[in-house]
Coordinates of N, CA, C and O in Angstrom, one line a residue:
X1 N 0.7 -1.2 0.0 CA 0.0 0.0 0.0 C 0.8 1.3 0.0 O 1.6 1.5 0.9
X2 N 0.5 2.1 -1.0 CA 0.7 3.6 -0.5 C 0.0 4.6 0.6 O -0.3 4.2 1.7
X3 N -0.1 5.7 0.3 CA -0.3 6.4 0.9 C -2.1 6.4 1.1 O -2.9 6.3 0.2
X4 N -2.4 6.5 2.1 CA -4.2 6.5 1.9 C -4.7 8.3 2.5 O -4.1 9.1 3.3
X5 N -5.5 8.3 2.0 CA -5.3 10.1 2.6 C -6.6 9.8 3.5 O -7.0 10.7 4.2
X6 N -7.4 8.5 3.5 CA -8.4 8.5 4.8 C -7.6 7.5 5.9 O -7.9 6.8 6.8
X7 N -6.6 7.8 5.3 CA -5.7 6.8 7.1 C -5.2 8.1 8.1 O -4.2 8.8 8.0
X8 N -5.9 8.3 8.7 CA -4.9 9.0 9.3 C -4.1 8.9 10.7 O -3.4 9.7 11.3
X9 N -4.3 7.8 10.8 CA -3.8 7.0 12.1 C -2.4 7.1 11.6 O -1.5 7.6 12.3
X10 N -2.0 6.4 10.2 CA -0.3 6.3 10.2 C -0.3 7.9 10.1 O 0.5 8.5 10.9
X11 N -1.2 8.9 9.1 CA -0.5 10.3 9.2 C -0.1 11.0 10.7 O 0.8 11.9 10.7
X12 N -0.5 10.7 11.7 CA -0.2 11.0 12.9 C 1.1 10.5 13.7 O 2.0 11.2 14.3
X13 N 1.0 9.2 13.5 CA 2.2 8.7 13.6 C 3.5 8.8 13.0 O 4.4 8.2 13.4
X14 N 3.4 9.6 11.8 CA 4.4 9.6 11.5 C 4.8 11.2 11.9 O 6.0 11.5 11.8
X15 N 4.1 11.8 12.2 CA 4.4 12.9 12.6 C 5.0 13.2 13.9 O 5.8 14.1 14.2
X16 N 4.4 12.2 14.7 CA 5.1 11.9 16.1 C 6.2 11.4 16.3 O 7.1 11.5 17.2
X17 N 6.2 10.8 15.4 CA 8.3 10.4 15.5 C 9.0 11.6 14.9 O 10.3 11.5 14.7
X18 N 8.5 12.5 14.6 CA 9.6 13.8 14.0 C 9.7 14.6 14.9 O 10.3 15.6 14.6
X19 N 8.9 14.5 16.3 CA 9.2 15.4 17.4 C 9.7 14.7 18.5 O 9.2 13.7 19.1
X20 N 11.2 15.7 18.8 CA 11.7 15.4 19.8 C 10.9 15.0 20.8 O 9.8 15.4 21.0
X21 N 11.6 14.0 21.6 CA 11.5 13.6 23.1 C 11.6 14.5 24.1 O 12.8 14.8 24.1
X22 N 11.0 15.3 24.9 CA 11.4 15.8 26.3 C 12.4 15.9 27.0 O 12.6 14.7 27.3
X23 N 13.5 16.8 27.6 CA 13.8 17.1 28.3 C 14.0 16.0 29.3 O 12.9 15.6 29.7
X24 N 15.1 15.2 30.0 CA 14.2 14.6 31.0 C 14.7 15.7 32.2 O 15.4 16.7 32.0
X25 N 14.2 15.2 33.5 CA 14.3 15.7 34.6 C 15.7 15.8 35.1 O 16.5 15.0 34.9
X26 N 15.9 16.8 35.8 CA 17.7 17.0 36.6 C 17.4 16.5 37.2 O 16.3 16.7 37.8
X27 N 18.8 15.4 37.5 CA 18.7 14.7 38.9 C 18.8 15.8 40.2 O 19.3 16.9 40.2
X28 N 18.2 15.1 41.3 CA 17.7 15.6 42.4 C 19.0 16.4 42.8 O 20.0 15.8 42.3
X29 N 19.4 17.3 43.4 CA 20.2 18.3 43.9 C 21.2 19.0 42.5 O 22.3 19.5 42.8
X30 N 20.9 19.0 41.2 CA 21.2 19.4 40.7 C 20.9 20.4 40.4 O 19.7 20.4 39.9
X31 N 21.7 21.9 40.4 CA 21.1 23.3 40.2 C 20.8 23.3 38.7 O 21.7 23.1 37.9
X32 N 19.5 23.7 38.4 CA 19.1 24.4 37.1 C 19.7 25.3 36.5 O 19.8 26.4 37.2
X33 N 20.4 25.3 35.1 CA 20.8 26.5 34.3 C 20.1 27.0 33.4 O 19.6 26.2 32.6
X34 N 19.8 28.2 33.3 CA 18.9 29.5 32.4 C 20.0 29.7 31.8 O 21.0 30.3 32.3
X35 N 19.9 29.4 30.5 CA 21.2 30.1 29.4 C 20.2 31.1 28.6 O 19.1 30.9 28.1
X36 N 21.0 32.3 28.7 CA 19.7 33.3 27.8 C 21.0 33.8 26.3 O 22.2 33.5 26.3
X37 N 20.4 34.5 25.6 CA 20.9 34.8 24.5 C 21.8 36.2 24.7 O 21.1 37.2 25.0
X38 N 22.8 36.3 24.6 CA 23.1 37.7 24.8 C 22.5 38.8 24.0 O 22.4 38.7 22.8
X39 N 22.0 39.9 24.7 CA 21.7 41.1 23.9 C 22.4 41.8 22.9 O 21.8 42.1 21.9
X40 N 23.4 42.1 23.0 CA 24.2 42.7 21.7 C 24.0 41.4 20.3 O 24.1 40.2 20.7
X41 N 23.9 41.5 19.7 CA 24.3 40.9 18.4 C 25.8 40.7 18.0 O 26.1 39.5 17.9
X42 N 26.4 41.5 17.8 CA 28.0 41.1 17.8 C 28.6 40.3 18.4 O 29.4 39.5 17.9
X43 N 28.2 40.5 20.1 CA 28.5 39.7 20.8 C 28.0 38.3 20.7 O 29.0 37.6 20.7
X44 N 26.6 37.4 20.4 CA 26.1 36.8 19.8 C 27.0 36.1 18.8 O 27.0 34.9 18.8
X45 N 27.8 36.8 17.8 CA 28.1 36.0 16.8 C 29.3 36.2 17.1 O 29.9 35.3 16.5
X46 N 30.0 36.9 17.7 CA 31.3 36.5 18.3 C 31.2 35.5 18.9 O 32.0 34.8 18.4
X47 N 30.6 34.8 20.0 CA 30.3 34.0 21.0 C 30.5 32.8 20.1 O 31.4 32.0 20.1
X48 N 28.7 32.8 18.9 CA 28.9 31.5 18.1 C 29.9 31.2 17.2 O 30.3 30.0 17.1
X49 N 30.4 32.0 16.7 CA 31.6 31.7 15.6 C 33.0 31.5 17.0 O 33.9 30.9 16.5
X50 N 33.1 31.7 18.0 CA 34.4 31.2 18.7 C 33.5 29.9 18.8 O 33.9 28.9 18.3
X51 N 32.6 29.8 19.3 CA 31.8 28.2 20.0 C 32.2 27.3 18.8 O 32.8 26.3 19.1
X52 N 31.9 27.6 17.7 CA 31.9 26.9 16.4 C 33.4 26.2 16.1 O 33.4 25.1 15.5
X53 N 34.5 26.7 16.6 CA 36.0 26.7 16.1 C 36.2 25.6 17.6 O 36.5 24.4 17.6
X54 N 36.0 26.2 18.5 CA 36.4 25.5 20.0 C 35.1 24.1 19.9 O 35.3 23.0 20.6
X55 N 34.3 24.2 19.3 CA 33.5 22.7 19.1 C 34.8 21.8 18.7 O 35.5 21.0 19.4
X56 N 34.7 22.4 17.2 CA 36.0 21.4 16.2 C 37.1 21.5 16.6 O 37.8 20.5 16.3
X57 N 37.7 22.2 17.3 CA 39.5 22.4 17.4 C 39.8 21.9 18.6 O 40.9 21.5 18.8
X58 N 38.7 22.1 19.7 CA 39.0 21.5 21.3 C 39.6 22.5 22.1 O 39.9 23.4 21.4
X59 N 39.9 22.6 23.3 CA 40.3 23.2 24.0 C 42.1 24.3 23.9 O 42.3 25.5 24.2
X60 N 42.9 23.2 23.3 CA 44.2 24.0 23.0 C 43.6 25.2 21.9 O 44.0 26.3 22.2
X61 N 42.5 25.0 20.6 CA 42.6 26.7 20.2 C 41.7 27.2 21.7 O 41.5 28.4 21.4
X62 N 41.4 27.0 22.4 CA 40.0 27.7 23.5 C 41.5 28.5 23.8 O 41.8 29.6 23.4
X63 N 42.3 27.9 24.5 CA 43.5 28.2 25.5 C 44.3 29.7 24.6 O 44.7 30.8 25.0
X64 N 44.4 29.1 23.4 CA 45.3 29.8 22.6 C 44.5 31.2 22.9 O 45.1 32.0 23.6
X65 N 43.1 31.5 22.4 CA 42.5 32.6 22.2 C 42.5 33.5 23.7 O 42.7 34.7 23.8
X66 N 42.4 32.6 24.7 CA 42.5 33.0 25.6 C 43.8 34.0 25.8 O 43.9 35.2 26.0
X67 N 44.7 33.0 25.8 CA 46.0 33.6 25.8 C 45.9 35.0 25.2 O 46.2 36.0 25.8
X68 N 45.5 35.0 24.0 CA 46.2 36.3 23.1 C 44.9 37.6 23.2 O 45.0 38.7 22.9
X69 N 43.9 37.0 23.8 CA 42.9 38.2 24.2 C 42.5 38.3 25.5 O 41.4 38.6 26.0
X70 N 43.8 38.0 26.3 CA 43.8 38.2 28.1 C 42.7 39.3 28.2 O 41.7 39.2 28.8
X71 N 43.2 40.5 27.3 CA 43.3 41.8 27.4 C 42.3 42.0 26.9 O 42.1 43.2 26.9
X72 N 41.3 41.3 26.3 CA 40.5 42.0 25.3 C 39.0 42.2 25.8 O 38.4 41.2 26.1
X73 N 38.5 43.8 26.1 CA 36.9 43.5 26.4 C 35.9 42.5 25.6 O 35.0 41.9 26.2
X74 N 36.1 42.4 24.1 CA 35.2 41.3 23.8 C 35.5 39.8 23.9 O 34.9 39.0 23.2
X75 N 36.5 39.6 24.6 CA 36.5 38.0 25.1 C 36.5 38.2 26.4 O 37.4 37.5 26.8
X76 N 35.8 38.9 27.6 CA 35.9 39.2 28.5 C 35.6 38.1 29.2 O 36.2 37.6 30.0
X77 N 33.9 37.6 28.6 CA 33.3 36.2 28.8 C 33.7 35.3 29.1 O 33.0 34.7 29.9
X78 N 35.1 34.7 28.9 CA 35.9 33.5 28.3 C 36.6 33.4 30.2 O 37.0 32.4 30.9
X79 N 36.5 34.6 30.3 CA 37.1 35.0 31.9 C 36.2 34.9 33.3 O 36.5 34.5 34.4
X80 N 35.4 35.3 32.9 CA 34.1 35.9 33.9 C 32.7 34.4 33.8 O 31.6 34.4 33.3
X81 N 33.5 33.3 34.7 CA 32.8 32.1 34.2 C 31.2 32.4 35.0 O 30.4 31.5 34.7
X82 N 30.8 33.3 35.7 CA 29.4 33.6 36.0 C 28.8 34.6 35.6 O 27.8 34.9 36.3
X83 N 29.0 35.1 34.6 CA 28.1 36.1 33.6 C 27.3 35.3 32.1 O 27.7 34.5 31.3
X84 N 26.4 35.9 32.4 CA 25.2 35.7 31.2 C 26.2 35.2 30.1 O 26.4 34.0 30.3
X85 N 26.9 35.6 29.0 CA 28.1 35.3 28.1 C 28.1 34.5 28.4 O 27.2 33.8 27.9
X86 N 29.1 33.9 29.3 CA 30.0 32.7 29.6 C 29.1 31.2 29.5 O 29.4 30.1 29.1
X87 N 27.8 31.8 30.2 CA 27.0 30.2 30.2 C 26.3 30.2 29.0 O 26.0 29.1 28.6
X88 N 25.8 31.4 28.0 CA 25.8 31.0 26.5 C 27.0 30.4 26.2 O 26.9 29.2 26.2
X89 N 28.3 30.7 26.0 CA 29.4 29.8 25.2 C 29.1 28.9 26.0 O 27.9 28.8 25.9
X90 N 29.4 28.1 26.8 CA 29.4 26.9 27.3 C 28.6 26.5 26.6 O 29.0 25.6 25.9
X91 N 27.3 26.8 26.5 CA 25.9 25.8 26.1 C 26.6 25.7 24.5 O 26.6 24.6 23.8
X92 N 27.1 26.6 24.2 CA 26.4 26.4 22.7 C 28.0 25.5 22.1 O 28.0 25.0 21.0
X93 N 29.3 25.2 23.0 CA 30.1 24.7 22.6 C 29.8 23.0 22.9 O 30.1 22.0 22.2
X94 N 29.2 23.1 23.8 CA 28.2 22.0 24.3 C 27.3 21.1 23.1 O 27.5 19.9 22.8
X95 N 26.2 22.1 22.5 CA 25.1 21.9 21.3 C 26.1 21.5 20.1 O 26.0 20.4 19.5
X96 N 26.9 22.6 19.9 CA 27.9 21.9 18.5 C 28.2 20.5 19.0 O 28.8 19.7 18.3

């Protein structure tokens, strides 16, 4: 058989396998993280395009950039491991 367009039992079903699973639950005494999006834009795509390089390259380029932008206000993030910034890169080097 093909497709029947008065089935709609498989059309349903097939639709339900194309949506993710849930979340499951954090284990018990584990603190919840809220990762929010940074406001600037720039910052945003600075964030994802380093996330993107330190996905593939691993920690030695993480280290490297570090190193050469000790100084720099827009990798400030990379420093300040409890600011808004810092837990977007995490997540998103994470998601890659």
């Amino acid at each position: 058989g093909g497709f029947s367009g008065n089935n709609n039992n498989n059309n349903n079903s097939a639709m339900q396998q194309t949506v993710a699973p849930p979340a499951p639950d954090p284990a018990p005494g584990v603190p919840e993280i809220v990762v929010a999006y940074p406001e600037d834009t720039r910052d945003m795509m600075l964030i994802d395009n380093l996330a993107r390089y330190v996905a593939e390259d691993g920690c030695v380029f993480e280290r490297a950039v570090m190193d050469r932008e000790r100084d720099s206000d827009s990798f400030s993030f990379l420093f300040d491991v409890n600011c808004p910034e810092h837990q977007y890169y995490r997540w998103r080097v994470f998601s890659l």
